[in-house]
Structure formats: structure tokens, C-alpha cells
Coordinates of C-alpha atoms and ligand atoms in Angstrom, one line a residue:
M1 CA -0.3 0.0 0.0
N2 CA 1.5 3.4 -1.2
Q3 CA 1.5 5.3 2.3
F4 CA 3.5 7.9 0.6
K5 CA 1.0 11.0 0.7
K6 CA 1.7 13.7 3.0
N7 CA 3.4 16.9 1.8
T8 CA 6.4 18.2 3.4
T9 CA 4.7 21.4 4.6
N10 CA 2.2 19.0 6.7
I11 CA 4.9 16.9 8.2
E12 CA 6.7 20.0 9.5
E13 CA 4.0 21.9 10.8
E14 CA 3.1 18.4 13.1
I15 CA 6.9 17.9 14.4
K16 CA 6.3 21.3 15.5
S17 CA 3.0 20.7 17.0
I18 CA 4.5 17.6 18.9
E19 CA 7.3 19.3 20.0
S20 CA 5.4 22.3 21.4
F21 CA 2.6 19.7 23.0
P22 CA 2.2 21.1 26.4
D23 CA 3.7 19.0 29.0
E24 CA 1.5 19.4 31.8
H25 CA -1.3 18.4 29.5
Y26 CA 0.5 15.0 28.8
I27 CA 1.6 14.3 32.0
K28 CA -1.8 14.7 33.3
I29 CA -3.0 12.3 30.5
V30 CA -0.3 9.9 31.5
R31 CA -0.9 9.9 35.0
E32 CA -4.6 9.6 35.3
V33 CA -4.3 6.5 33.1
G34 CA -1.3 4.9 35.2
F35 CA -0.1 2.5 32.7
E36 CA 2.4 0.2 33.8
C37 CA 4.0 -3.2 31.9
D38 CA 2.8 -6.5 33.6
L39 CA 5.2 -8.4 31.3
C40 CA 2.4 -10.0 29.4
G41 CA 4.6 -9.5 25.9
K42 CA 1.6 -8.6 23.6
C43 CA 3.6 -5.8 22.4
C44 CA 6.2 -8.1 21.1
T45 CA 3.7 -10.1 19.1
S46 CA 1.9 -10.2 15.8
E47 CA -1.3 -9.7 18.0
F48 CA -0.2 -5.9 18.6
N49 CA 2.8 -5.1 15.9
D50 CA 3.2 -6.4 12.5
H51 CA 6.5 -4.8 12.7
V52 CA 8.4 -2.7 15.2
F53 CA 9.9 0.6 13.2
L54 CA 13.4 1.7 13.6
L55 CA 14.8 5.3 13.2
D56 CA 18.0 5.4 12.4
D57 CA 20.0 5.6 15.6
D58 CA 17.9 2.3 16.5
A59 CA 19.0 0.4 13.6
A60 CA 22.6 1.6 13.7
G61 CA 22.6 0.2 17.3
I62 CA 21.5 -3.3 16.5
I63 CA 23.7 -3.6 13.1
G64 CA 26.5 -2.7 15.3
K65 CA 25.4 -5.4 18.2
T66 CA 24.1 -8.2 16.2
G67 CA 24.9 -7.8 12.4
R68 CA 22.1 -7.1 9.8
D69 CA 20.3 -11.0 10.4
F70 CA 17.6 -9.2 12.3
I71 CA 16.5 -6.3 10.3
R72 CA 14.6 -6.1 7.0
P73 CA 13.3 -3.1 5.0
A74 CA 10.3 -1.8 6.5
P75 CA 6.7 -2.8 5.1
Y76 CA 4.3 -0.5 3.4
F77 CA 6.7 0.4 1.1
D78 CA 6.2 4.0 0.1
V79 CA 7.0 4.7 -3.4
C80 CA 8.1 2.2 -6.6
D81 CA 9.9 4.0 -9.8
N82 CA 9.1 3.3 -13.4
L83 CA 11.6 0.8 -13.0
G84 CA 10.5 -1.3 -10.5
R85 CA 11.9 -0.9 -7.6
F86 CA 10.7 0.2 -4.4
Y87 CA 11.9 2.9 -1.7
V88 CA 10.9 2.9 1.8
M89 CA 11.9 5.3 4.8
G90 CA 13.9 3.0 7.0
Y91 CA 14.5 -0.5 8.4
A92 CA 12.3 -2.6 10.7
L93 CA 13.0 -5.4 13.0
N94 CA 12.5 -9.1 11.5
T95 CA 9.6 -11.0 12.5
K96 CA 9.3 -14.8 13.4
P97 CA 7.6 -16.9 11.2
N98 CA 4.6 -16.7 13.6
G99 CA 4.8 -12.8 13.1
D100 CA 6.7 -12.0 16.5
C101 CA 9.5 -10.1 17.1
I102 CA 12.4 -11.9 16.2
F103 CA 14.0 -10.7 19.5
Y104 CA 10.9 -12.3 21.4
T105 CA 12.0 -15.7 22.8
G106 CA 10.5 -17.4 25.8
G107 CA 8.4 -14.9 27.0
R108 CA 11.2 -11.9 27.4
C109 CA 13.3 -9.5 24.9
E110 CA 16.4 -11.2 23.9
H111 CA 18.1 -8.1 23.0
Y112 CA 16.8 -5.6 25.9
E113 CA 19.3 -3.1 26.4
I114 CA 19.1 -2.5 22.5
R115 CA 15.5 -2.6 22.0
P116 CA 14.3 0.6 19.8
L117 CA 13.0 3.4 21.3
I118 CA 9.5 2.6 19.9
C119 CA 9.8 -0.2 22.2
R120 CA 10.9 2.0 24.7
I121 CA 8.2 4.2 24.8
F122 CA 4.8 2.0 23.9
P123 CA 2.3 2.4 24.7
Y124 CA 2.8 5.9 25.4
M125 CA 2.3 8.0 21.6
L126 CA 1.8 11.4 20.3
H127 CA 0.9 11.3 16.8
R128 CA -2.4 12.4 14.8
E129 CA -5.1 10.1 14.1
S130 CA -8.6 10.5 12.6
D131 CA -11.7 9.6 15.1
E132 CA -15.0 8.4 13.9
E133 CA -15.9 11.6 12.6
G134 CA -12.9 12.1 10.8
N135 CA -11.5 14.9 13.1
I136 CA -7.6 14.4 13.4
E137 CA -6.9 14.5 17.0
F138 CA -3.3 13.6 18.8
R139 CA -3.6 9.8 20.2
Q140 CA -1.5 9.7 23.3
I141 CA -1.7 6.1 24.6
G142 CA -1.9 2.9 22.2
G143 CA -4.2 -0.4 23.2
L144 CA -5.4 1.2 26.4
D145 CA -7.5 -1.7 28.6
M146 CA -5.4 -4.4 26.3
H147 CA -2.4 -4.8 27.9
G148 CA -0.7 -3.9 31.4
S149 CA -1.9 -2.7 34.6
Y150 CA -3.6 0.6 35.6
H151 CA -4.3 3.3 37.7
N152 CA -0.7 3.2 39.2
E153 CA 1.5 5.8 40.2
S154 CA 4.5 7.2 39.2
S155 CA 7.2 9.9 40.3
V156 CA 6.8 13.5 38.5
E157 CA 10.7 12.5 37.0
E158 CA 9.4 9.2 35.4
Y159 CA 6.5 11.4 33.7
K160 CA 8.8 13.6 32.3
E161 CA 11.2 11.0 31.0
I162 CA 8.4 9.3 29.3
L163 CA 7.4 12.5 27.5
K164 CA 11.1 13.1 26.5
N165 CA 11.2 9.9 24.8
V166 CA 7.9 10.2 23.3
K167 CA 8.6 13.5 21.6
K168 CA 11.7 12.2 20.7
Y169 CA 10.7 9.1 18.9
E170 CA 7.5 11.0 17.5
S171 CA 9.4 13.9 16.0
G172 CA 12.4 12.0 15.0
F173 CA 10.2 9.3 13.2
L174 CA 8.4 12.5 11.0
R175 CA 12.1 13.7 10.4
Q176 CA 13.3 10.9 9.0
K177 CA 10.3 11.0 7.0
L178 CA 10.9 14.3 5.7
E179 CA 14.4 13.9 4.7
F180 CA 13.2 10.5 2.9
I181 CA 10.5 12.3 0.7
R182 CA 13.5 15.3 0.0
A183 CA 16.0 12.4 -0.6
I184 CA 13.7 10.9 -3.3
E185 CA 12.7 14.0 -5.0
K186 CA 16.3 14.7 -5.5
Y187 CA 17.2 11.1 -6.4
F188 CA 14.2 11.0 -8.7
K189 CA 15.4 14.1 -10.4
E190 CA 19.0 13.4 -10.7
N191 CA 18.3 9.8 -12.2
N192 CA 15.4 11.0 -14.3
L193 CA 13.1 8.6 -12.3
K194 CA 9.4 8.9 -12.1
N195 CA 7.3 7.6 -9.3
S196 CA 4.8 5.3 -10.9
Q197 CA 1.5 3.7 -9.2
Q198 CA 1.0 1.2 -12.1
M199 CA 4.8 -0.5 -11.4
F200 CA 3.8 -0.3 -8.0
D201 CA 0.8 -2.3 -7.6
R202 CA 2.4 -4.6 -10.6
M203 CA 5.7 -5.7 -8.8
M204 CA 4.0 -5.9 -5.7
R205 CA 2.1 -8.5 -7.0
L206 CA 4.5 -10.4 -8.2
Y207 CA 6.0 -9.7 -5.0
Q208 CA 2.9 -11.5 -3.6
K209 CA 4.0 -14.9 -5.6
G210 CA 7.3 -14.9 -4.6
K211 CA 9.3 -12.8 -6.9
K212 CA 12.3 -11.2 -5.7
I213 CA 12.3 -7.5 -5.5
E214 CA 14.6 -4.6 -5.0
V215 CA 14.1 -1.9 -1.9
Y216 CA 16.2 1.1 -1.8
V217 CA 16.2 1.4 1.9
F218 CA 16.7 5.0 3.6
F219 CA 19.7 4.8 6.2
R220 CA 21.3 7.6 7.6
G221 CA 20.9 9.9 4.6
R222 CA 21.3 7.8 1.6
F223 CA 19.7 5.0 -0.1
E224 CA 21.0 1.1 1.0
K225 CA 19.9 -1.3 -1.8
E226 CA 18.3 -4.6 -0.2
E227 CA 16.7 -7.6 -2.6
I228 CA 13.9 -9.4 -1.0
S229 CA 11.1 -11.9 -1.6
K230 CA 8.0 -12.6 0.3
Q231 CA 9.4 -16.0 1.7
I232 CA 12.6 -14.5 3.1
N233 CA 10.3 -10.7 4.3
N234 CA 7.6 -12.9 6.4
P235 CA 8.5 -16.5 6.3
G236 CA 5.9 -19.1 6.4
Ligands
SF4_301 S1 12.4 -5.5 20.3 FE1 12.3 -6.5 23.0 S2 10.9 -5.1 23.4 FE2 10.8 -4.6 21.3 S3 9.5 -5.5 20.5 FE3 11.2 -7.0 20.3 S4 11.2 -8.2 21.8 FE4 9.7 -6.4 22.7

């Protein structure tokens, strides 16, 4: 599915609104919810997530510690060029055949010390989503009442730390997206390429049938070429 929709101005505005989101307001919400992880592990399984997106720093840390076996191009490629090559804004952690995170073993995270920032903040979030009536509003907590325990007390310092990391992740994600869009525009112009929805659909059909495809992953300001097939990307 092509998610390459937002223009750069919208993204810049969204970053500003995340960064200026009032601390007291967010801390009030988090305090009212009082979420505490009870180690159920649901957020590490396909029940909650079909992939764990990696900011560049996350991917660099994981590559540095474990190599490249545990990462893959993030699913839901953003763009396909007229030559049939896909582009995506970053890496994700690989998954096991049952869809669980590749690091989730024996009910725990095998590489907890290098878990990505999204895992450190979840279920806290600060990004815009539409409500039932289509109004765009901030969503602050993910999977409410579906995991963990509630109405627990924490210190103000802990709430501030949560907020700092939430803002870091959410604005970091959008910055990576912004840089990706700008890099794509430049790369396509320099190489006389075009964004092709027709080619996107055609190559995606072939990919679903098991054909190997090329995916250019945006990482550290440049594109890294990966070749994947459905069996490798999502075994089983
Ligand atoms: S990296 Fe660790 S904490 Fe994050 S989803 Fe995977 S197993 Fe869970």
C-alpha cells in the first residue's frame, strides 16, 4: 500500500505541534491512565504489531551489536519508480514465522538493552489520527485496556522522562520521513525516474507470488539496496 501521501509542509507542522505539545497536559493524561507493564509480552507479538519500525539510531545500534540478520526493509513501501524498484523510509526489526518480533524469545526480549526507542515508549505515543468523525486529533496511549495494569502511581521525574522520549520518537520518525521525501525527490530528479503507481501495483503482485524485488532503504541520509522475496521477508 502506498503511504507516500503527506507533503513536507504538513510534516513540518506536525513536528512543531508535537514539540510544542504542553508537558502538563500530557503528564496529566499519562498520570490518569497510570499504565504499568505487567510483562504480558503482547506488544512484542503479531497480536499488537506487525512490525517494529527502527529510527536510524535504532537500526545503527542493532546492526552494530547483532549484524544485519535481524533487520529488514520496513513493510508498506512508500514509492515505486518506473523501473519497478521500491523505496522505503527505513528499516524494521525482522519477524519470526509466526509474526512475533525476532527478539522475542521465551516470553522476554532477548536484546532488551538495545531495544528500539518505540519499544521504550510504548504504549505512550503522540501522533495525529482521525477519530470516528474524521477529525484529526492526537492519540496519546496505544492499546488502552488491552494489556498491562492501570491506575498506578509514578514520580513526576518518570512522567517527564516518558514525555521526553515520546517527543523524541514521534518527531524523530517524522524527521526521518521528511528527509526521505526530500532525498527521493532529489534522487528521482538526478536519475530521471518517476513515481509509478502502476508499477507499484504490478511489482507488488509479483512480490506476493514470491518474486524477488529490489527495495531501496533510506538509512543515514542515503539509499541502501536490499533484495527481498516474500518468503524471506515474512517466512511461513
Ligand atoms: S525489540 Fe524487544 S521489546 Fe521490542 S518488540 Fe522486540 S522483543 Fe519486544
